[in-house]
Structure formats: C-alpha cells, structure tokens
Amino acid sequence: MTGTDSDEVTAQRSNAFKDLNVFRNQVAPRARQIVGSWPVLVAVAGALLTTLGIVALPVRHTPIAEIAAMGFTYASISLAACVSGLVLSLALPGDNRLRKWSNMTGSVEAKSVLSDLLFTFFWAACAQLAVLLVCFGAVLFGGTLRIGEPAPLPVSHVAALIFSFTVVVYSLAQLFVVLQTLVQVGVLVIMEEQAASAEHKVGTK
C-alpha cells in the first residue's frame, strides 16, 4: 500500500467516525434537502386542511386522549416497520453490493449511497418517535378535552392541532418513503443481478 492509499484509507475512516455524531454529521448536512422535500409540503398542507375541516367532522366530539391512543398504536407499528425496513435494506443486497454502495457518492457531499440509504430509515424512524411524543403531550395537556370543541376553537388549540397534524402527516409521508426505498433497493438489486448475468453469458460464449 502506497502513502497516498494509506492517507485515503485514513481519511475514509476519519469521515466514518465523524458520522457517528448523527445530528451534526448526518442530519445537519441534509437539512436543506429535508426542509425542501415533498413530505414537508404535504405535511403542512395536510395539517392545515385537517385543522380547518375538523370542526365539521363527527370526530370533533372525540376526546383528545382517545385520538392520542390511536396515535400511540400507529407510531409503535410504524416504528417497528422502519426498523424492519432498515434490516431488510442491509440484508437484501449482500456484502459485496453494500461495499460497492459505501464507495459510491451519495446525494450529499462526502456521503455515500449507503449512508443515504441508512439515513432514510433513520429519519423515518425519528418521525415516528415524534408522533409518540406528540401523543404523549396530547394526553398530558389535552386529556378529556374534545378535539374539535368548543367552537370557535381557541388560538392555542388551533396551533396545537396544526403542529400535531403536521407531525402525523409527515410521519405518514416518511412511512411511504420507507416503502418506496425498499422497492427501489429491490429493483436495483434485480437490475445489477441481471446485468451480471448478461455479462457472464457473454463471457462464456
């Protein structure tokens, strides 16, 4: 191994250790992508529409604690789905392909395709954790209050609804991203396997 190769390996290891600081070296470099992504836009629009329409829906009579209980159930299941998706995305490609992806440049400077893949599932799981926190806050501060009453709703109630629905809709969008990513990983594996098979057939002729 030459001095240049040794320096390159050392630099790669240094970058890998820096990535262990998740929020500084994983979240922060992707902050602009996160804020400008379609799940954020869908979450804000969905939260505004739901908040505006909730006073006209039958659910307005439901105590906040009951809605939060459904949120707890959803977030627990979706969090498990994100973790399972992460495991599948690492197990499906195989060691050689993961090694290849770890050396391919990702969507962010100094980040690999594999880093992008791992971050997708990590961020989706964080969104589900945020739903759990929102539900806990709803039970703590909302309790037996009805979600859409009294009319007109106090400003603080409206603000809490908008924030809560934004988090919930965003988590749903992130769950869709997880499913989409799993499909993309599967398609990519199939494409690479077909390409390798075609090259093998050409080589044996």
PDB file of C-alpha atoms in Angstrom:
ATOM      1  CA  MET A   1       0.000   0.000   0.000  1.00  0.00           C
ATOM      2  CA  THR A   2       1.419   3.393  -1.053  1.00  0.00           C
ATOM      3  CA  GLY A   3       1.459   6.503   1.120  1.00  0.00           C
ATOM      4  CA  THR A   4      -1.368   8.001  -0.938  1.00  0.00           C
ATOM      5  CA  ASP A   5      -3.534   4.915  -0.476  1.00  0.00           C
ATOM      6  CA  SER A   6      -2.810   4.930   3.244  1.00  0.00           C
ATOM      7  CA  ASP A   7      -3.824   8.587   3.530  1.00  0.00           C
ATOM      8  CA  GLU A   8      -7.039   7.897   1.623  1.00  0.00           C
ATOM      9  CA  VAL A   9      -7.951   4.994   3.922  1.00  0.00           C
ATOM     10  CA  THR A  10      -7.193   7.137   6.973  1.00  0.00           C
ATOM     11  CA  ALA A  11      -9.410   9.929   5.614  1.00  0.00           C
ATOM     12  CA  GLN A  12     -12.259   7.487   4.969  1.00  0.00           C
ATOM     13  CA  ARG A  13     -12.005   6.112   8.482  1.00  0.00           C
ATOM     14  CA  SER A  14     -11.947   9.637   9.890  1.00  0.00           C
ATOM     15  CA  ASN A  15     -15.113  10.548   7.967  1.00  0.00           C
ATOM     16  CA  ALA A  16     -16.786   7.337   9.156  1.00  0.00           C
ATOM     17  CA  PHE A  17     -16.048   8.164  12.791  1.00  0.00           C
ATOM     18  CA  LYS A  18     -17.368  11.704  12.296  1.00  0.00           C
ATOM     19  CA  ASP A  19     -20.635  10.238  11.013  1.00  0.00           C
ATOM     20  CA  LEU A  20     -21.174   8.651  14.430  1.00  0.00           C
ATOM     21  CA  ASN A  21     -22.256  12.114  15.548  1.00  0.00           C
ATOM     22  CA  VAL A  22     -25.643  11.634  13.930  1.00  0.00           C
ATOM     23  CA  PHE A  23     -27.228  15.067  14.194  1.00  0.00           C
ATOM     24  CA  ARG A  24     -24.122  17.104  13.384  1.00  0.00           C
ATOM     25  CA  ASN A  25     -22.775  14.966  10.539  1.00  0.00           C
ATOM     26  CA  GLN A  26     -25.864  13.188   9.242  1.00  0.00           C
ATOM     27  CA  VAL A  27     -28.876  15.438   9.823  1.00  0.00           C
ATOM     28  CA  ALA A  28     -27.270  18.895   9.507  1.00  0.00           C
ATOM     29  CA  PRO A  29     -25.733  18.311   6.016  1.00  0.00           C
ATOM     30  CA  ARG A  30     -29.144  17.152   4.784  1.00  0.00           C
ATOM     31  CA  ALA A  31     -31.177  19.894   6.479  1.00  0.00           C
ATOM     32  CA  ARG A  32     -31.833  21.796   3.243  1.00  0.00           C
ATOM     33  CA  GLN A  33     -32.959  18.624   1.496  1.00  0.00           C
ATOM     34  CA  ILE A  34     -35.276  17.743   4.386  1.00  0.00           C
ATOM     35  CA  VAL A  35     -36.912  21.175   4.589  1.00  0.00           C
ATOM     36  CA  GLY A  36     -37.437  21.363   0.835  1.00  0.00           C
ATOM     37  CA  SER A  37     -38.680  17.805   0.400  1.00  0.00           C
ATOM     38  CA  TRP A  38     -42.202  16.879  -0.652  1.00  0.00           C
ATOM     39  CA  PRO A  39     -43.112  15.214   2.686  1.00  0.00           C
ATOM     40  CA  VAL A  40     -42.760  18.587   4.441  1.00  0.00           C
ATOM     41  CA  LEU A  41     -45.035  20.314   1.925  1.00  0.00           C
ATOM     42  CA  VAL A  42     -47.601  17.504   2.128  1.00  0.00           C
ATOM     43  CA  ALA A  43     -47.470  17.565   5.935  1.00  0.00           C
ATOM     44  CA  VAL A  44     -48.085  21.316   6.200  1.00  0.00           C
ATOM     45  CA  ALA A  45     -50.875  21.285   3.610  1.00  0.00           C
ATOM     46  CA  GLY A  46     -52.495  18.198   5.145  1.00  0.00           C
ATOM     47  CA  ALA A  47     -52.327  19.665   8.657  1.00  0.00           C
ATOM     48  CA  LEU A  48     -53.937  22.940   7.587  1.00  0.00           C
ATOM     49  CA  LEU A  49     -56.744  21.195   5.708  1.00  0.00           C
ATOM     50  CA  THR A  50     -57.420  18.764   8.555  1.00  0.00           C
ATOM     51  CA  THR A  51     -57.471  21.526  11.152  1.00  0.00           C
ATOM     52  CA  LEU A  52     -59.845  23.635   9.066  1.00  0.00           C
ATOM     53  CA  GLY A  53     -62.191  20.729   8.452  1.00  0.00           C
ATOM     54  CA  ILE A  54     -62.137  19.073  11.857  1.00  0.00           C
ATOM     55  CA  VAL A  55     -64.836  21.326  13.325  1.00  0.00           C
ATOM     56  CA  ALA A  56     -67.251  19.998  10.664  1.00  0.00           C
ATOM     57  CA  LEU A  57     -66.375  16.311  11.072  1.00  0.00           C
ATOM     58  CA  PRO A  58     -68.091  13.910  13.506  1.00  0.00           C
ATOM     59  CA  VAL A  59     -64.699  13.270  15.109  1.00  0.00           C
ATOM     60  CA  ARG A  60     -64.850  16.748  16.670  1.00  0.00           C
ATOM     61  CA  HIS A  61     -66.728  15.266  19.619  1.00  0.00           C
ATOM     62  CA  THR A  62     -63.960  12.729  20.363  1.00  0.00           C
ATOM     63  CA  PRO A  63     -61.767  13.296  23.434  1.00  0.00           C
ATOM     64  CA  ILE A  64     -58.156  14.115  22.596  1.00  0.00           C
ATOM     65  CA  ALA A  65     -56.913  11.209  24.730  1.00  0.00           C
ATOM     66  CA  GLU A  66     -58.790   8.719  22.512  1.00  0.00           C
ATOM     67  CA  ILE A  67     -57.216  10.158  19.357  1.00  0.00           C
ATOM     68  CA  ALA A  68     -53.808  10.025  21.042  1.00  0.00           C
ATOM     69  CA  ALA A  69     -54.327   6.348  21.900  1.00  0.00           C
ATOM     70  CA  MET A  70     -54.763   5.578  18.190  1.00  0.00           C
ATOM     71  CA  GLY A  71     -51.630   7.601  17.510  1.00  0.00           C
ATOM     72  CA  PHE A  72     -49.665   5.529  20.022  1.00  0.00           C
ATOM     73  CA  THR A  73     -50.738   2.332  18.275  1.00  0.00           C
ATOM     74  CA  TYR A  74     -49.914   3.657  14.809  1.00  0.00           C
ATOM     75  CA  ALA A  75     -46.494   5.045  15.811  1.00  0.00           C
ATOM     76  CA  SER A  76     -45.498   1.808  17.564  1.00  0.00           C
ATOM     77  CA  ILE A  77     -46.299  -0.253  14.479  1.00  0.00           C
ATOM     78  CA  SER A  78     -44.715   2.192  12.028  1.00  0.00           C
ATOM     79  CA  LEU A  79     -41.550   2.489  14.130  1.00  0.00           C
ATOM     80  CA  ALA A  80     -41.185  -1.292  14.030  1.00  0.00           C
ATOM     81  CA  ALA A  81     -41.740  -1.150  10.248  1.00  0.00           C
ATOM     82  CA  CYS A  82     -38.918   1.383   9.848  1.00  0.00           C
ATOM     83  CA  VAL A  83     -36.507  -0.774  11.857  1.00  0.00           C
ATOM     84  CA  SER A  84     -37.545  -3.873   9.883  1.00  0.00           C
ATOM     85  CA  GLY A  85     -37.066  -1.955   6.645  1.00  0.00           C
ATOM     86  CA  LEU A  86     -33.564  -0.986   7.704  1.00  0.00           C
ATOM     87  CA  VAL A  87     -32.695  -4.607   8.425  1.00  0.00           C
ATOM     88  CA  LEU A  88     -34.093  -5.724   5.065  1.00  0.00           C
ATOM     89  CA  SER A  89     -32.236  -2.999   3.168  1.00  0.00           C
ATOM     90  CA  LEU A  90     -28.955  -4.217   4.680  1.00  0.00           C
ATOM     91  CA  ALA A  91     -29.661  -7.942   4.322  1.00  0.00           C
ATOM     92  CA  LEU A  92     -31.117  -7.952   0.809  1.00  0.00           C
ATOM     93  CA  PRO A  93     -28.192  -6.527  -1.226  1.00  0.00           C
ATOM     94  CA  GLY A  94     -25.404  -8.689   0.255  1.00  0.00           C
ATOM     95  CA  ASP A  95     -21.927  -7.780   1.494  1.00  0.00           C
ATOM     96  CA  ASN A  96     -20.325  -7.127  -1.891  1.00  0.00           C
ATOM     97  CA  ARG A  97     -23.066  -4.789  -3.028  1.00  0.00           C
ATOM     98  CA  LEU A  98     -23.067  -2.902   0.296  1.00  0.00           C
ATOM     99  CA  ARG A  99     -19.307  -2.466  -0.028  1.00  0.00           C
ATOM    100  CA  LYS A 100     -19.832  -1.077  -3.513  1.00  0.00           C
ATOM    101  CA  TRP A 101     -22.570   1.327  -2.374  1.00  0.00           C
ATOM    102  CA  SER A 102     -20.408   2.544   0.507  1.00  0.00           C
ATOM    103  CA  ASN A 103     -17.881   3.801  -2.063  1.00  0.00           C
ATOM    104  CA  MET A 104     -20.430   5.453  -4.379  1.00  0.00           C
ATOM    105  CA  THR A 105     -21.077   9.170  -3.931  1.00  0.00           C
ATOM    106  CA  GLY A 106     -24.496   9.920  -2.485  1.00  0.00           C
ATOM    107  CA  SER A 107     -26.799  12.925  -2.680  1.00  0.00           C
ATOM    108  CA  VAL A 108     -24.707  14.917  -0.182  1.00  0.00           C
ATOM    109  CA  GLU A 109     -21.029  15.792  -0.467  1.00  0.00           C
ATOM    110  CA  ALA A 110     -18.747  13.320   1.353  1.00  0.00           C
ATOM    111  CA  LYS A 111     -21.678  10.941   1.911  1.00  0.00           C
ATOM    112  CA  SER A 112     -22.112   7.593   0.199  1.00  0.00           C
ATOM    113  CA  VAL A 113     -25.144   5.932  -1.333  1.00  0.00           C
ATOM    114  CA  LEU A 114     -25.180   3.541   1.616  1.00  0.00           C
ATOM    115  CA  SER A 115     -25.136   6.494   4.008  1.00  0.00           C
ATOM    116  CA  ASP A 116     -28.174   7.943   2.203  1.00  0.00           C
ATOM    117  CA  LEU A 117     -29.935   4.595   2.476  1.00  0.00           C
ATOM    118  CA  LEU A 118     -29.325   4.289   6.210  1.00  0.00           C
ATOM    119  CA  PHE A 119     -30.351   7.889   6.799  1.00  0.00           C
ATOM    120  CA  THR A 120     -33.676   7.356   5.029  1.00  0.00           C
ATOM    121  CA  PHE A 121     -34.723   4.733   7.550  1.00  0.00           C
ATOM    122  CA  PHE A 122     -33.230   6.609  10.497  1.00  0.00           C
ATOM    123  CA  TRP A 123     -35.111   9.803   9.673  1.00  0.00           C
ATOM    124  CA  ALA A 124     -38.362   7.932   9.084  1.00  0.00           C
ATOM    125  CA  ALA A 125     -37.975   6.278  12.489  1.00  0.00           C
ATOM    126  CA  CYS A 126     -37.367   9.705  14.054  1.00  0.00           C
ATOM    127  CA  ALA A 127     -40.653  10.897  12.517  1.00  0.00           C
ATOM    128  CA  GLN A 128     -42.495   8.012  14.175  1.00  0.00           C
ATOM    129  CA  LEU A 129     -40.830   8.833  17.505  1.00  0.00           C
ATOM    130  CA  ALA A 130     -42.050  12.411  17.084  1.00  0.00           C
ATOM    131  CA  VAL A 131     -45.612  11.087  16.788  1.00  0.00           C
ATOM    132  CA  LEU A 132     -45.174   9.247  20.084  1.00  0.00           C
ATOM    133  CA  LEU A 133     -44.004  12.472  21.741  1.00  0.00           C
ATOM    134  CA  VAL A 134     -46.947  14.413  20.281  1.00  0.00           C
ATOM    135  CA  CYS A 135     -49.399  11.778  21.530  1.00  0.00           C
ATOM    136  CA  PHE A 136     -47.832  11.877  24.976  1.00  0.00           C
ATOM    137  CA  GLY A 137     -48.196  15.652  25.020  1.00  0.00           C
ATOM    138  CA  ALA A 138     -51.791  15.367  23.808  1.00  0.00           C
ATOM    139  CA  VAL A 139     -52.704  13.036  26.667  1.00  0.00           C
ATOM    140  CA  LEU A 140     -50.849  15.207  29.165  1.00  0.00           C
ATOM    141  CA  PHE A 141     -52.314  18.556  28.125  1.00  0.00           C
ATOM    142  CA  GLY A 142     -55.483  17.578  26.226  1.00  0.00           C
ATOM    143  CA  GLY A 143     -56.846  14.651  28.180  1.00  0.00           C
ATOM    144  CA  THR A 144     -60.631  14.651  28.144  1.00  0.00           C
ATOM    145  CA  LEU A 145     -60.947  17.839  26.085  1.00  0.00           C
ATOM    146  CA  ARG A 146     -62.709  17.279  22.773  1.00  0.00           C
ATOM    147  CA  ILE A 147     -60.551  17.644  19.695  1.00  0.00           C
ATOM    148  CA  GLY A 148     -62.887  19.964  17.765  1.00  0.00           C
ATOM    149  CA  GLU A 149     -64.740  21.783  20.516  1.00  0.00           C
ATOM    150  CA  PRO A 150     -65.701  24.351  21.700  1.00  0.00           C
ATOM    151  CA  ALA A 151     -66.463  26.416  18.609  1.00  0.00           C
ATOM    152  CA  PRO A 152     -64.797  28.672  17.783  1.00  0.00           C
ATOM    153  CA  LEU A 153     -61.593  26.926  18.826  1.00  0.00           C
ATOM    154  CA  PRO A 154     -59.126  28.919  20.945  1.00  0.00           C
ATOM    155  CA  VAL A 155     -55.979  30.045  19.127  1.00  0.00           C
ATOM    156  CA  SER A 156     -53.789  27.834  21.321  1.00  0.00           C
ATOM    157  CA  HIS A 157     -55.991  24.820  20.451  1.00  0.00           C
ATOM    158  CA  VAL A 158     -55.715  25.564  16.721  1.00  0.00           C
ATOM    159  CA  ALA A 159     -51.930  25.978  16.948  1.00  0.00           C
ATOM    160  CA  ALA A 160     -51.620  22.666  18.807  1.00  0.00           C
ATOM    161  CA  LEU A 161     -53.781  20.916  16.195  1.00  0.00           C
ATOM    162  CA  ILE A 162     -51.751  22.289  13.290  1.00  0.00           C
ATOM    163  CA  PHE A 163     -48.473  21.252  14.902  1.00  0.00           C
ATOM    164  CA  SER A 164     -49.755  17.784  15.842  1.00  0.00           C
ATOM    165  CA  PHE A 165     -51.293  17.052  12.454  1.00  0.00           C
ATOM    166  CA  THR A 166     -48.129  18.277  10.717  1.00  0.00           C
ATOM    167  CA  VAL A 167     -46.068  15.734  12.653  1.00  0.00           C
ATOM    168  CA  VAL A 168     -48.564  12.924  11.998  1.00  0.00           C
ATOM    169  CA  VAL A 169     -48.910  13.587   8.258  1.00  0.00           C
ATOM    170  CA  TYR A 170     -45.137  13.958   7.944  1.00  0.00           C
ATOM    171  CA  SER A 171     -44.667  10.579   9.629  1.00  0.00           C
ATOM    172  CA  LEU A 172     -47.121   9.014   7.174  1.00  0.00           C
ATOM    173  CA  ALA A 173     -45.212  10.531   4.263  1.00  0.00           C
ATOM    174  CA  GLN A 174     -41.951   9.195   5.686  1.00  0.00           C
ATOM    175  CA  LEU A 175     -43.501   5.759   6.011  1.00  0.00           C
ATOM    176  CA  PHE A 176     -44.323   5.912   2.301  1.00  0.00           C
ATOM    177  CA  VAL A 177     -40.690   6.917   1.635  1.00  0.00           C
ATOM    178  CA  VAL A 178     -39.574   3.799   3.524  1.00  0.00           C
ATOM    179  CA  LEU A 179     -41.771   1.558   1.372  1.00  0.00           C
ATOM    180  CA  GLN A 180     -40.606   3.340  -1.774  1.00  0.00           C
ATOM    181  CA  THR A 181     -36.964   2.930  -0.744  1.00  0.00           C
ATOM    182  CA  LEU A 182     -37.398  -0.800  -0.125  1.00  0.00           C
ATOM    183  CA  VAL A 183     -38.879  -1.208  -3.591  1.00  0.00           C
ATOM    184  CA  GLN A 184     -36.032   0.825  -5.115  1.00  0.00           C
ATOM    185  CA  VAL A 185     -33.428  -1.298  -3.336  1.00  0.00           C
ATOM    186  CA  GLY A 186     -35.099  -4.436  -4.645  1.00  0.00           C
ATOM    187  CA  VAL A 187     -35.271  -3.080  -8.202  1.00  0.00           C
ATOM    188  CA  LEU A 188     -31.618  -2.013  -8.055  1.00  0.00           C
ATOM    189  CA  VAL A 189     -30.553  -5.458  -6.863  1.00  0.00           C
ATOM    190  CA  ILE A 190     -32.543  -7.083  -9.669  1.00  0.00           C
ATOM    191  CA  MET A 191     -31.015  -4.762 -12.289  1.00  0.00           C
ATOM    192  CA  GLU A 192     -27.472  -5.439 -11.088  1.00  0.00           C
ATOM    193  CA  GLU A 193     -28.060  -9.175 -10.958  1.00  0.00           C
ATOM    194  CA  GLN A 194     -29.487  -9.163 -14.487  1.00  0.00           C
ATOM    195  CA  ALA A 195     -26.517  -7.118 -15.726  1.00  0.00           C
ATOM    196  CA  ALA A 196     -24.070  -9.505 -14.051  1.00  0.00           C
ATOM    197  CA  SER A 197     -25.895 -12.491 -15.545  1.00  0.00           C
ATOM    198  CA  ALA A 198     -25.792 -10.938 -19.025  1.00  0.00           C
ATOM    199  CA  GLU A 199     -22.060 -10.256 -18.712  1.00  0.00           C
ATOM    200  CA  HIS A 200     -21.487 -13.838 -17.589  1.00  0.00           C
ATOM    201  CA  LYS A 201     -23.377 -15.209 -20.595  1.00  0.00           C
ATOM    202  CA  VAL A 202     -21.358 -13.022 -22.963  1.00  0.00           C
ATOM    203  CA  GLY A 203     -18.130 -14.137 -21.301  1.00  0.00           C
ATOM    204  CA  THR A 204     -18.954 -17.823 -21.669  1.00  0.00           C
ATOM    205  CA  LYS A 205     -19.716 -17.596 -25.391  1.00  0.00           C
TER     206      LYS A 205
END
